[in-house]
Amino acid sequence: MPSPLDTTKSAAVFAAAQNLMPGGVSSPVRAFKSVGGAPVVFDRVQGAYAWDIDGNQYVDYVGSWGPAICGHAHPQVIAVLSTALAKGTSFGAPSVLENTLAEMVIEAVPSVEMVRFVNSGTEACMSVLRLMRAFTGREKIIKFSGCYHGHADMFLVQAGSGVATLGLPDSPGVPKSTTIQTLTAPFNNLEAVAALFDQYPDQIAGVILEPVVGNAGFIVPDQEFLSGLRQLTKVQGALLVFDEVMTGFRIAYGGAQAKFGVTPDLTTLGKVIGGGLPVGAYGGRREIMEWVAPAGPVYQAGTLSGNPLAMTAGIATLEILRQPGTYEYLETITQSLIQGLLTLAEHHGHALWGGSISGMFGFFFQPGPVHSYEEAKHSDLDKFRRFHRGMLEAGVYLAPSQFEAGFTSLAHTQADVQQTLAAADQVLANL
Ligand code: KE4
């Protein structure tokens, strides 16, 4: 077994942090609540690696929860950001950079004919919801249990990510009047969605989903489910919205909608398109997007939306990603990782269900199959906790929750994967 890490400095800083910020963090999942032990405090990141303030190095499979798909602090991104910095950090006025990134997103993502930039995935999802309701004149929406669309009130119903991680009931402070319009169905269950449309005829503005789920752990859609949702929403006069904040430019350059050949009416984006700086976006059919102020009546605004640094980092990131061979590389390196983990788990007698698509992967400590959050919840959370801690001690940084996905990058090498699998062999043997 690897020797326990020296995390003296992390412990001190995290202890102080808990006096300053709720839970000592700026976002709940970072507090390691569901895996126990104190989180390590990062000092710096580079490529596939992270270093904590005690000098411990980790192979990083969180990648800042998705943005670091090219590898942390990619030299090309850092270089153009440094140049952009000299021209100022925020304009609050139109810039050519917004045009450039908008053109790249419109060219890449099948559903997007027009796009609006915001500052987070949450902002993108809450804005797209307002737009869906305005365009259809309907108020109800359908989401799926375990899916997470940011922390706006109307989405905090059977949400995934940190809500699932912490086992929170739907959050206090969210008025019933808000969530009463949010209907839920199990992921991959088309009949349940059809039943809701039958129950609420002409009242449902649309269906929003993570086309490949990352916030209930990694759950792949059935092709018929996605194709069926497209057909059903069309027939019902409702909109189909893919929340591709996590999958956008990760599952494929055109996102999950390109990979699965299903084109929604609207799409939300974030993470990768900001290259590590705060960005979100929503886009879709021109006739819908032209309802957004000031072109149309649907109000949405943001001081730092489209700021030059985030646009610059996003443009540089997409320029790297659109190079030939990118997604083939991500597919190969991630398949090596997940197949290796599955093989080792079987060898050591642990039930493990998992998979990957491009640079996104996940696994559940259970036999599977896992097609929905309801099934994901049967996983052995205690075994996940012990595995996570063992891997951390061995220098491998995994998402600190059974209900999160993992991420690789163009900087991860086969050597990193082999190091990870060697660590997993040890940890699984002693689990
Ligand atoms: P942000 O507001 O965190 O930028 O995006 C919200 C969001 C919306 N939609 C999807 C599909 C997402 O995955 C997210 C955010 N993902 C989580 C990770 N599961 C962010 C990490 C965190 O909350 O700290």
PDB file of N, CA and C in Angstrom, residues 288-383:
ATOM      1  N   ILE A 288     -35.633  31.006 -32.775  1.00  0.00           N
ATOM      2  CA  ILE A 288     -35.823  31.005 -31.321  1.00  0.00           C
ATOM      3  C   ILE A 288     -34.886  32.031 -30.685  1.00  0.00           C
ATOM      4  N   MET A 289     -33.602  31.989 -31.096  1.00  0.00           N
ATOM      5  CA  MET A 289     -32.607  32.865 -30.484  1.00  0.00           C
ATOM      6  C   MET A 289     -32.930  34.344 -30.698  1.00  0.00           C
ATOM      7  N   GLU A 290     -33.652  34.663 -31.784  1.00  0.00           N
ATOM      8  CA  GLU A 290     -33.964  36.080 -32.046  1.00  0.00           C
ATOM      9  C   GLU A 290     -35.023  36.626 -31.094  1.00  0.00           C
ATOM     10  N   TRP A 291     -35.495  35.769 -30.181  1.00  0.00           N
ATOM     11  CA  TRP A 291     -36.378  36.229 -29.091  1.00  0.00           C
ATOM     12  C   TRP A 291     -35.588  36.834 -27.941  1.00  0.00           C
ATOM     13  N   VAL A 292     -34.252  36.671 -27.956  1.00  0.00           N
ATOM     14  CA  VAL A 292     -33.417  37.118 -26.840  1.00  0.00           C
ATOM     15  C   VAL A 292     -33.095  38.609 -26.991  1.00  0.00           C
ATOM     16  N   ALA A 293     -33.240  39.354 -25.888  1.00  0.00           N
ATOM     17  CA  ALA A 293     -32.953  40.796 -25.907  1.00  0.00           C
ATOM     18  C   ALA A 293     -31.495  41.050 -26.301  1.00  0.00           C
ATOM     19  N   PRO A 294     -31.230  42.141 -27.012  1.00  0.00           N
ATOM     20  CA  PRO A 294     -32.182  43.183 -27.415  1.00  0.00           C
ATOM     21  C   PRO A 294     -32.868  42.920 -28.759  1.00  0.00           C
ATOM     22  N   ALA A 295     -32.583  41.760 -29.379  1.00  0.00           N
ATOM     23  CA  ALA A 295     -33.281  41.452 -30.643  1.00  0.00           C
ATOM     24  C   ALA A 295     -34.753  41.188 -30.371  1.00  0.00           C
ATOM     25  N   GLY A 296     -35.030  40.539 -29.263  1.00  0.00           N
ATOM     26  CA  GLY A 296     -36.405  40.196 -28.905  1.00  0.00           C
ATOM     27  C   GLY A 296     -36.683  40.548 -27.458  1.00  0.00           C
ATOM     28  N   PRO A 297     -37.801  40.057 -26.925  1.00  0.00           N
ATOM     29  CA  PRO A 297     -38.250  40.503 -25.604  1.00  0.00           C
ATOM     30  C   PRO A 297     -37.715  39.731 -24.410  1.00  0.00           C
ATOM     31  N   VAL A 298     -37.031  38.600 -24.629  1.00  0.00           N
ATOM     32  CA  VAL A 298     -36.581  37.767 -23.501  1.00  0.00           C
ATOM     33  C   VAL A 298     -35.307  38.359 -22.910  1.00  0.00           C
ATOM     34  N   TYR A 299     -35.425  38.882 -21.667  1.00  0.00           N
ATOM     35  CA  TYR A 299     -34.279  39.596 -21.120  1.00  0.00           C
ATOM     36  C   TYR A 299     -33.225  38.658 -20.527  1.00  0.00           C
ATOM     37  N   GLN A 300     -31.993  38.944 -20.748  1.00  0.00           N
ATOM     38  CA  GLN A 300     -30.848  38.223 -20.163  1.00  0.00           C
ATOM     39  C   GLN A 300     -29.630  39.093 -20.403  1.00  0.00           C
ATOM     40  N   ALA A 301     -28.775  39.211 -19.374  1.00  0.00           N
ATOM     41  CA  ALA A 301     -27.637  40.149 -19.487  1.00  0.00           C
ATOM     42  C   ALA A 301     -26.500  39.651 -18.625  1.00  0.00           C
ATOM     43  N   GLY A 302     -25.332  40.324 -18.733  1.00  0.00           N
ATOM     44  CA  GLY A 302     -24.188  39.918 -17.898  1.00  0.00           C
ATOM     45  C   GLY A 302     -22.991  40.829 -18.072  1.00  0.00           C
ATOM     46  N   THR A 303     -22.510  41.366 -16.959  1.00  0.00           N
ATOM     47  CA  THR A 303     -21.399  42.315 -16.991  1.00  0.00           C
ATOM     48  C   THR A 303     -20.187  41.767 -17.733  1.00  0.00           C
ATOM     49  N   LEU A 304     -19.836  40.507 -17.402  1.00  0.00           N
ATOM     50  CA  LEU A 304     -18.591  39.953 -17.934  1.00  0.00           C
ATOM     51  C   LEU A 304     -18.845  38.997 -19.098  1.00  0.00           C
ATOM     52  N   SER A 305     -20.072  38.930 -19.563  1.00  0.00           N
ATOM     53  CA  SER A 305     -20.374  38.025 -20.682  1.00  0.00           C
ATOM     54  C   SER A 305     -19.556  38.411 -21.906  1.00  0.00           C
ATOM     55  N   GLY A 306     -18.947  37.405 -22.547  1.00  0.00           N
ATOM     56  CA  GLY A 306     -18.168  37.645 -23.756  1.00  0.00           C
ATOM     57  C   GLY A 306     -16.869  38.385 -23.491  1.00  0.00           C
ATOM     58  N   ASN A 307     -16.363  38.338 -22.245  1.00  0.00           N
ATOM     59  CA  ASN A 307     -15.153  39.136 -21.974  1.00  0.00           C
ATOM     60  C   ASN A 307     -13.956  38.634 -22.763  1.00  0.00           C
ATOM     61  N   PRO A 308     -13.033  39.517 -23.103  1.00  0.00           N
ATOM     62  CA  PRO A 308     -11.956  39.191 -24.040  1.00  0.00           C
ATOM     63  C   PRO A 308     -11.047  38.059 -23.581  1.00  0.00           C
ATOM     64  N   LEU A 309     -10.818  37.900 -22.272  1.00  0.00           N
ATOM     65  CA  LEU A 309      -9.913  36.820 -21.816  1.00  0.00           C
ATOM     66  C   LEU A 309     -10.576  35.467 -22.008  1.00  0.00           C
ATOM     67  N   ALA A 310     -11.844  35.357 -21.612  1.00  0.00           N
ATOM     68  CA  ALA A 310     -12.546  34.080 -21.753  1.00  0.00           C
ATOM     69  C   ALA A 310     -12.713  33.725 -23.223  1.00  0.00           C
ATOM     70  N   MET A 311     -13.025  34.709 -24.045  1.00  0.00           N
ATOM     71  CA  MET A 311     -13.168  34.461 -25.486  1.00  0.00           C
ATOM     72  C   MET A 311     -11.824  33.978 -26.053  1.00  0.00           C
ATOM     73  N   THR A 312     -10.744  34.650 -25.653  1.00  0.00           N
ATOM     74  CA  THR A 312      -9.413  34.280 -26.152  1.00  0.00           C
ATOM     75  C   THR A 312      -9.053  32.844 -25.785  1.00  0.00           C
ATOM     76  N   ALA A 313      -9.309  32.491 -24.513  1.00  0.00           N
ATOM     77  CA  ALA A 313      -8.982  31.128 -24.066  1.00  0.00           C
ATOM     78  C   ALA A 313      -9.863  30.100 -24.783  1.00  0.00           C
ATOM     79  N   GLY A 314     -11.111  30.457 -25.011  1.00  0.00           N
ATOM     80  CA  GLY A 314     -12.028  29.546 -25.706  1.00  0.00           C
ATOM     81  C   GLY A 314     -11.621  29.327 -27.153  1.00  0.00           C
ATOM     82  N   ILE A 315     -11.282  30.411 -27.837  1.00  0.00           N
ATOM     83  CA  ILE A 315     -10.864  30.323 -29.241  1.00  0.00           C
ATOM     84  C   ILE A 315      -9.616  29.437 -29.363  1.00  0.00           C
ATOM     85  N   ALA A 316      -8.628  29.677 -28.482  1.00  0.00           N
ATOM     86  CA  ALA A 316      -7.378  28.906 -28.546  1.00  0.00           C
ATOM     87  C   ALA A 316      -7.647  27.428 -28.280  1.00  0.00           C
ATOM     88  N   THR A 317      -8.542  27.160 -27.339  1.00  0.00           N
ATOM     89  CA  THR A 317      -8.870  25.764 -27.000  1.00  0.00           C
ATOM     90  C   THR A 317      -9.538  25.059 -28.169  1.00  0.00           C
ATOM     91  N   LEU A 318     -10.509  25.701 -28.795  1.00  0.00           N
ATOM     92  CA  LEU A 318     -11.205  25.058 -29.912  1.00  0.00           C
ATOM     93  C   LEU A 318     -10.274  24.906 -31.115  1.00  0.00           C
ATOM     94  N   GLU A 319      -9.337  25.822 -31.271  1.00  0.00           N
ATOM     95  CA  GLU A 319      -8.368  25.690 -32.386  1.00  0.00           C
ATOM     96  C   GLU A 319      -7.510  24.442 -32.199  1.00  0.00           C
ATOM     97  N   ILE A 320      -7.175  24.140 -30.946  1.00  0.00           N
ATOM     98  CA  ILE A 320      -6.410  22.917 -30.668  1.00  0.00           C
ATOM     99  C   ILE A 320      -7.298  21.691 -30.908  1.00  0.00           C
ATOM    100  N   LEU A 321      -8.538  21.760 -30.431  1.00  0.00           N
ATOM    101  CA  LEU A 321      -9.433  20.592 -30.515  1.00  0.00           C
ATOM    102  C   LEU A 321      -9.827  20.244 -31.940  1.00  0.00           C
ATOM    103  N   ARG A 322      -9.860  21.227 -32.822  1.00  0.00           N
ATOM    104  CA  ARG A 322     -10.367  20.922 -34.170  1.00  0.00           C
ATOM    105  C   ARG A 322      -9.278  20.362 -35.084  1.00  0.00           C
ATOM    106  N   GLN A 323      -8.075  20.192 -34.490  1.00  0.00           N
ATOM    107  CA  GLN A 323      -6.996  19.555 -35.260  1.00  0.00           C
ATOM    108  C   GLN A 323      -7.352  18.099 -35.524  1.00  0.00           C
ATOM    109  N   PRO A 324      -6.966  17.540 -36.653  1.00  0.00           N
ATOM    110  CA  PRO A 324      -7.268  16.136 -36.946  1.00  0.00           C
ATOM    111  C   PRO A 324      -6.680  15.203 -35.868  1.00  0.00           C
ATOM    112  N   GLY A 325      -7.402  14.140 -35.550  1.00  0.00           N
ATOM    113  CA  GLY A 325      -6.878  13.112 -34.646  1.00  0.00           C
ATOM    114  C   GLY A 325      -7.162  13.361 -33.182  1.00  0.00           C
ATOM    115  N   THR A 326      -7.673  14.536 -32.850  1.00  0.00           N
ATOM    116  CA  THR A 326      -7.894  14.889 -31.435  1.00  0.00           C
ATOM    117  C   THR A 326      -8.794  13.890 -30.721  1.00  0.00           C
ATOM    118  N   TYR A 327      -9.968  13.653 -31.297  1.00  0.00           N
ATOM    119  CA  TYR A 327     -10.955  12.834 -30.591  1.00  0.00           C
ATOM    120  C   TYR A 327     -10.622  11.351 -30.681  1.00  0.00           C
ATOM    121  N   GLU A 328      -9.871  10.987 -31.706  1.00  0.00           N
ATOM    122  CA  GLU A 328      -9.394   9.607 -31.774  1.00  0.00           C
ATOM    123  C   GLU A 328      -8.396   9.371 -30.645  1.00  0.00           C
ATOM    124  N   TYR A 329      -7.556  10.373 -30.375  1.00  0.00           N
ATOM    125  CA  TYR A 329      -6.584  10.253 -29.291  1.00  0.00           C
ATOM    126  C   TYR A 329      -7.303  10.122 -27.948  1.00  0.00           C
ATOM    127  N   LEU A 330      -8.267  11.001 -27.739  1.00  0.00           N
ATOM    128  CA  LEU A 330      -9.018  10.969 -26.466  1.00  0.00           C
ATOM    129  C   LEU A 330      -9.733   9.631 -26.299  1.00  0.00           C
ATOM    130  N   GLU A 331     -10.311   9.135 -27.399  1.00  0.00           N
ATOM    131  CA  GLU A 331     -11.032   7.852 -27.346  1.00  0.00           C
ATOM    132  C   GLU A 331     -10.073   6.737 -26.924  1.00  0.00           C
ATOM    133  N   THR A 332      -8.909   6.695 -27.558  1.00  0.00           N
ATOM    134  CA  THR A 332      -7.945   5.609 -27.305  1.00  0.00           C
ATOM    135  C   THR A 332      -7.410   5.639 -25.883  1.00  0.00           C
ATOM    136  N   ILE A 333      -7.007   6.806 -25.439  1.00  0.00           N
ATOM    137  CA  ILE A 333      -6.371   6.910 -24.113  1.00  0.00           C
ATOM    138  C   ILE A 333      -7.385   6.619 -23.011  1.00  0.00           C
ATOM    139  N   THR A 334      -8.626   7.023 -23.232  1.00  0.00           N
ATOM    140  CA  THR A 334      -9.654   6.841 -22.202  1.00  0.00           C
ATOM    141  C   THR A 334     -10.151   5.398 -22.181  1.00  0.00           C
ATOM    142  N   GLN A 335     -10.232   4.796 -23.363  1.00  0.00           N
ATOM    143  CA  GLN A 335     -10.588   3.378 -23.436  1.00  0.00           C
ATOM    144  C   GLN A 335      -9.530   2.522 -22.705  1.00  0.00           C
ATOM    145  N   SER A 336      -8.262   2.880 -22.890  1.00  0.00           N
ATOM    146  CA  SER A 336      -7.181   2.132 -22.188  1.00  0.00           C
ATOM    147  C   SER A 336      -7.403   2.186 -20.684  1.00  0.00           C
ATOM    148  N   LEU A 337      -7.759   3.377 -20.233  1.00  0.00           N
ATOM    149  CA  LEU A 337      -7.951   3.568 -18.790  1.00  0.00           C
ATOM    150  C   LEU A 337      -9.124   2.757 -18.276  1.00  0.00           C
ATOM    151  N   ILE A 338     -10.279   2.934 -18.886  1.00  0.00           N
ATOM    152  CA  ILE A 338     -11.492   2.312 -18.323  1.00  0.00           C
ATOM    153  C   ILE A 338     -11.459   0.799 -18.504  1.00  0.00           C
ATOM    154  N   GLN A 339     -10.980   0.330 -19.650  1.00  0.00           N
ATOM    155  CA  GLN A 339     -10.915  -1.129 -19.834  1.00  0.00           C
ATOM    156  C   GLN A 339      -9.926  -1.749 -18.845  1.00  0.00           C
ATOM    157  N   GLY A 340      -8.836  -1.012 -18.591  1.00  0.00           N
ATOM    158  CA  GLY A 340      -7.861  -1.505 -17.611  1.00  0.00           C
ATOM    159  C   GLY A 340      -8.463  -1.600 -16.227  1.00  0.00           C
ATOM    160  N   LEU A 341      -9.231  -0.583 -15.855  1.00  0.00           N
ATOM    161  CA  LEU A 341      -9.874  -0.580 -14.523  1.00  0.00           C
ATOM    162  C   LEU A 341     -10.874  -1.725 -14.400  1.00  0.00           C
ATOM    163  N   LEU A 342     -11.667  -1.927 -15.452  1.00  0.00           N
ATOM    164  CA  LEU A 342     -12.684  -2.998 -15.417  1.00  0.00           C
ATOM    165  C   LEU A 342     -12.012  -4.363 -15.286  1.00  0.00           C
ATOM    166  N   THR A 343     -10.925  -4.545 -16.027  1.00  0.00           N
ATOM    167  CA  THR A 343     -10.200  -5.827 -15.977  1.00  0.00           C
ATOM    168  C   THR A 343      -9.598  -6.070 -14.596  1.00  0.00           C
ATOM    169  N   LEU A 344      -9.007  -5.039 -14.033  1.00  0.00           N
ATOM    170  CA  LEU A 344      -8.390  -5.179 -12.704  1.00  0.00           C
ATOM    171  C   LEU A 344      -9.450  -5.454 -11.644  1.00  0.00           C
ATOM    172  N   ALA A 345     -10.578  -4.761 -11.737  1.00  0.00           N
ATOM    173  CA  ALA A 345     -11.647  -4.961 -10.750  1.00  0.00           C
ATOM    174  C   ALA A 345     -12.130  -6.408 -10.795  1.00  0.00           C
ATOM    175  N   GLU A 346     -12.319  -6.912 -12.015  1.00  0.00           N
ATOM    176  CA  GLU A 346     -12.765  -8.314 -12.149  1.00  0.00           C
ATOM    177  C   GLU A 346     -11.719  -9.255 -11.556  1.00  0.00           C
ATOM    178  N   HIS A 347     -10.460  -8.966 -11.838  1.00  0.00           N
ATOM    179  CA  HIS A 347      -9.367  -9.817 -11.334  1.00  0.00           C
ATOM    180  C   HIS A 347      -9.363  -9.866  -9.805  1.00  0.00           C
ATOM    181  N   HIS A 348      -9.696  -8.741  -9.196  1.00  0.00           N
ATOM    182  CA  HIS A 348      -9.679  -8.669  -7.726  1.00  0.00           C
ATOM    183  C   HIS A 348     -11.047  -8.924  -7.099  1.00  0.00           C
ATOM    184  N   GLY A 349     -12.005  -9.325  -7.952  1.00  0.00           N
ATOM    185  CA  GLY A 349     -13.309  -9.729  -7.420  1.00  0.00           C
ATOM    186  C   GLY A 349     -14.213  -8.597  -6.997  1.00  0.00           C
ATOM    187  N   HIS A 350     -14.047  -7.427  -7.605  1.00  0.00           N
ATOM    188  CA  HIS A 350     -14.950  -6.300  -7.287  1.00  0.00           C
ATOM    189  C   HIS A 350     -15.880  -6.041  -8.474  1.00  0.00           C
ATOM    190  N   ALA A 351     -17.188  -5.962  -8.187  1.00  0.00           N
ATOM    191  CA  ALA A 351     -18.147  -5.649  -9.251  1.00  0.00           C
ATOM    192  C   ALA A 351     -17.957  -4.194  -9.661  1.00  0.00           C
ATOM    193  N   LEU A 352     -17.665  -4.003 -10.945  1.00  0.00           N
ATOM    194  CA  LEU A 352     -17.461  -2.641 -11.455  1.00  0.00           C
ATOM    195  C   LEU A 352     -18.108  -2.542 -12.834  1.00  0.00           C
ATOM    196  N   TRP A 353     -18.981  -1.527 -13.004  1.00  0.00           N
ATOM    197  CA  TRP A 353     -19.643  -1.253 -14.282  1.00  0.00           C
ATOM    198  C   TRP A 353     -19.136   0.106 -14.768  1.00  0.00           C
ATOM    199  N   GLY A 354     -18.711   0.210 -16.001  1.00  0.00           N
ATOM    200  CA  GLY A 354     -18.204   1.508 -16.454  1.00  0.00           C
ATOM    201  C   GLY A 354     -18.038   1.565 -17.951  1.00  0.00           C
ATOM    202  N   GLY A 355     -17.663   2.742 -18.399  1.00  0.00           N
ATOM    203  CA  GLY A 355     -17.470   2.949 -19.836  1.00  0.00           C
ATOM    204  C   GLY A 355     -16.907   4.322 -20.116  1.00  0.00           C
ATOM    205  N   SER A 356     -16.776   4.625 -21.393  1.00  0.00           N
ATOM    206  CA  SER A 356     -16.257   5.939 -21.783  1.00  0.00           C
ATOM    207  C   SER A 356     -16.726   6.277 -23.188  1.00  0.00           C
ATOM    208  N   ILE A 357     -16.764   7.551 -23.457  1.00  0.00           N
ATOM    209  CA  ILE A 357     -16.938   8.062 -24.821  1.00  0.00           C
ATOM    210  C   ILE A 357     -15.948   9.212 -24.944  1.00  0.00           C
ATOM    211  N   SER A 358     -15.058   9.118 -25.920  1.00  0.00           N
ATOM    212  CA  SER A 358     -14.055  10.161 -26.101  1.00  0.00           C
ATOM    213  C   SER A 358     -13.371  10.440 -24.755  1.00  0.00           C
ATOM    214  N   GLY A 359     -13.250  11.693 -24.367  1.00  0.00           N
ATOM    215  CA  GLY A 359     -12.493  12.012 -23.153  1.00  0.00           C
ATOM    216  C   GLY A 359     -13.327  12.069 -21.897  1.00  0.00           C
ATOM    217  N   MET A 360     -14.415  11.305 -21.855  1.00  0.00           N
ATOM    218  CA  MET A 360     -15.323  11.299 -20.677  1.00  0.00           C
ATOM    219  C   MET A 360     -15.530   9.840 -20.268  1.00  0.00           C
ATOM    220  N   PHE A 361     -15.423   9.568 -18.998  1.00  0.00           N
ATOM    221  CA  PHE A 361     -15.570   8.179 -18.535  1.00  0.00           C
ATOM    222  C   PHE A 361     -16.207   8.125 -17.162  1.00  0.00           C
ATOM    223  N   GLY A 362     -16.549   6.930 -16.744  1.00  0.00           N
ATOM    224  CA  GLY A 362     -17.070   6.760 -15.381  1.00  0.00           C
ATOM    225  C   GLY A 362     -17.188   5.294 -15.038  1.00  0.00           C
ATOM    226  N   PHE A 363     -17.311   5.026 -13.762  1.00  0.00           N
ATOM    227  CA  PHE A 363     -17.493   3.646 -13.319  1.00  0.00           C
ATOM    228  C   PHE A 363     -18.297   3.641 -12.031  1.00  0.00           C
ATOM    229  N   PHE A 364     -19.033   2.546 -11.831  1.00  0.00           N
ATOM    230  CA  PHE A 364     -19.852   2.386 -10.627  1.00  0.00           C
ATOM    231  C   PHE A 364     -19.434   1.097  -9.948  1.00  0.00           C
ATOM    232  N   PHE A 365     -19.308   1.110  -8.645  1.00  0.00           N
ATOM    233  CA  PHE A 365     -19.006  -0.132  -7.917  1.00  0.00           C
ATOM    234  C   PHE A 365     -20.294  -0.928  -7.757  1.00  0.00           C
ATOM    235  N   GLN A 366     -20.665  -1.589  -8.803  1.00  0.00           N
ATOM    236  CA  GLN A 366     -21.821  -2.491  -8.839  1.00  0.00           C
ATOM    237  C   GLN A 366     -21.759  -3.280 -10.140  1.00  0.00           C
ATOM    238  N   PRO A 367     -22.535  -4.389 -10.227  1.00  0.00           N
ATOM    239  CA  PRO A 367     -22.466  -5.218 -11.440  1.00  0.00           C
ATOM    240  C   PRO A 367     -23.015  -4.509 -12.685  1.00  0.00           C
ATOM    241  N   GLY A 368     -23.955  -3.540 -12.441  1.00  0.00           N
ATOM    242  CA  GLY A 368     -24.612  -2.896 -13.587  1.00  0.00           C
ATOM    243  C   GLY A 368     -25.677  -3.807 -14.156  1.00  0.00           C
ATOM    244  N   PRO A 369     -26.268  -3.512 -15.329  1.00  0.00           N
ATOM    245  CA  PRO A 369     -25.987  -2.267 -16.059  1.00  0.00           C
ATOM    246  C   PRO A 369     -26.599  -1.049 -15.385  1.00  0.00           C
ATOM    247  N   VAL A 370     -26.045   0.114 -15.709  1.00  0.00           N
ATOM    248  CA  VAL A 370     -26.539   1.383 -15.163  1.00  0.00           C
ATOM    249  C   VAL A 370     -27.029   2.242 -16.314  1.00  0.00           C
ATOM    250  N   HIS A 371     -28.367   2.330 -16.413  1.00  0.00           N
ATOM    251  CA  HIS A 371     -28.978   3.120 -17.482  1.00  0.00           C
ATOM    252  C   HIS A 371     -29.645   4.375 -16.949  1.00  0.00           C
ATOM    253  N   SER A 372     -29.691   4.504 -15.609  1.00  0.00           N
ATOM    254  CA  SER A 372     -30.391   5.653 -15.026  1.00  0.00           C
ATOM    255  C   SER A 372     -29.814   5.938 -13.653  1.00  0.00           C
ATOM    256  N   TYR A 373     -30.186   7.093 -13.110  1.00  0.00           N
ATOM    257  CA  TYR A 373     -29.717   7.470 -11.773  1.00  0.00           C
ATOM    258  C   TYR A 373     -30.270   6.508 -10.730  1.00  0.00           C
ATOM    259  N   GLU A 374     -31.497   6.043 -10.951  1.00  0.00           N
ATOM    260  CA  GLU A 374     -32.114   5.100 -10.019  1.00  0.00           C
ATOM    261  C   GLU A 374     -31.224   3.862  -9.886  1.00  0.00           C
ATOM    262  N   GLU A 375     -30.696   3.397 -11.001  1.00  0.00           N
ATOM    263  CA  GLU A 375     -29.810   2.219 -10.968  1.00  0.00           C
ATOM    264  C   GLU A 375     -28.435   2.601 -10.406  1.00  0.00           C
ATOM    265  N   ALA A 376     -27.965   3.818 -10.720  1.00  0.00           N
ATOM    266  CA  ALA A 376     -26.649   4.254 -10.212  1.00  0.00           C
ATOM    267  C   ALA A 376     -26.629   4.266  -8.686  1.00  0.00           C
ATOM    268  N   LYS A 377     -27.776   4.565  -8.103  1.00  0.00           N
ATOM    269  CA  LYS A 377     -27.841   4.701  -6.642  1.00  0.00           C
ATOM    270  C   LYS A 377     -27.618   3.387  -5.903  1.00  0.00           C
ATOM    271  N   HIS A 378     -27.639   2.257  -6.638  1.00  0.00           N
ATOM    272  CA  HIS A 378     -27.395   0.962  -5.982  1.00  0.00           C
ATOM    273  C   HIS A 378     -25.899   0.689  -5.831  1.00  0.00           C
ATOM    274  N   SER A 379     -25.062   1.636  -6.236  1.00  0.00           N
ATOM    275  CA  SER A 379     -23.612   1.405  -6.182  1.00  0.00           C
ATOM    276  C   SER A 379     -23.116   1.368  -4.742  1.00  0.00           C
ATOM    277  N   ASP A 380     -21.979   0.699  -4.552  1.00  0.00           N
ATOM    278  CA  ASP A 380     -21.377   0.572  -3.214  1.00  0.00           C
ATOM    279  C   ASP A 380     -20.578   1.843  -2.920  1.00  0.00           C
ATOM    280  N   LEU A 381     -21.239   2.795  -2.249  1.00  0.00           N
ATOM    281  CA  LEU A 381     -20.616   4.105  -2.023  1.00  0.00           C
ATOM    282  C   LEU A 381     -19.428   4.023  -1.079  1.00  0.00           C
ATOM    283  N   ASP A 382     -19.503   3.057  -0.128  1.00  0.00           N
ATOM    284  CA  ASP A 382     -18.380   2.915   0.807  1.00  0.00           C
ATOM    285  C   ASP A 382     -17.147   2.386   0.085  1.00  0.00           C
ATOM    286  N   LYS A 383     -17.373   1.464  -0.847  1.00  0.00           N
ATOM    287  CA  LYS A 383     -16.235   0.936  -1.602  1.00  0.00           C
ATOM    288  C   LYS A 383     -15.655   2.044  -2.499  1.00  0.00           C
TER     289      LYS A 383
END
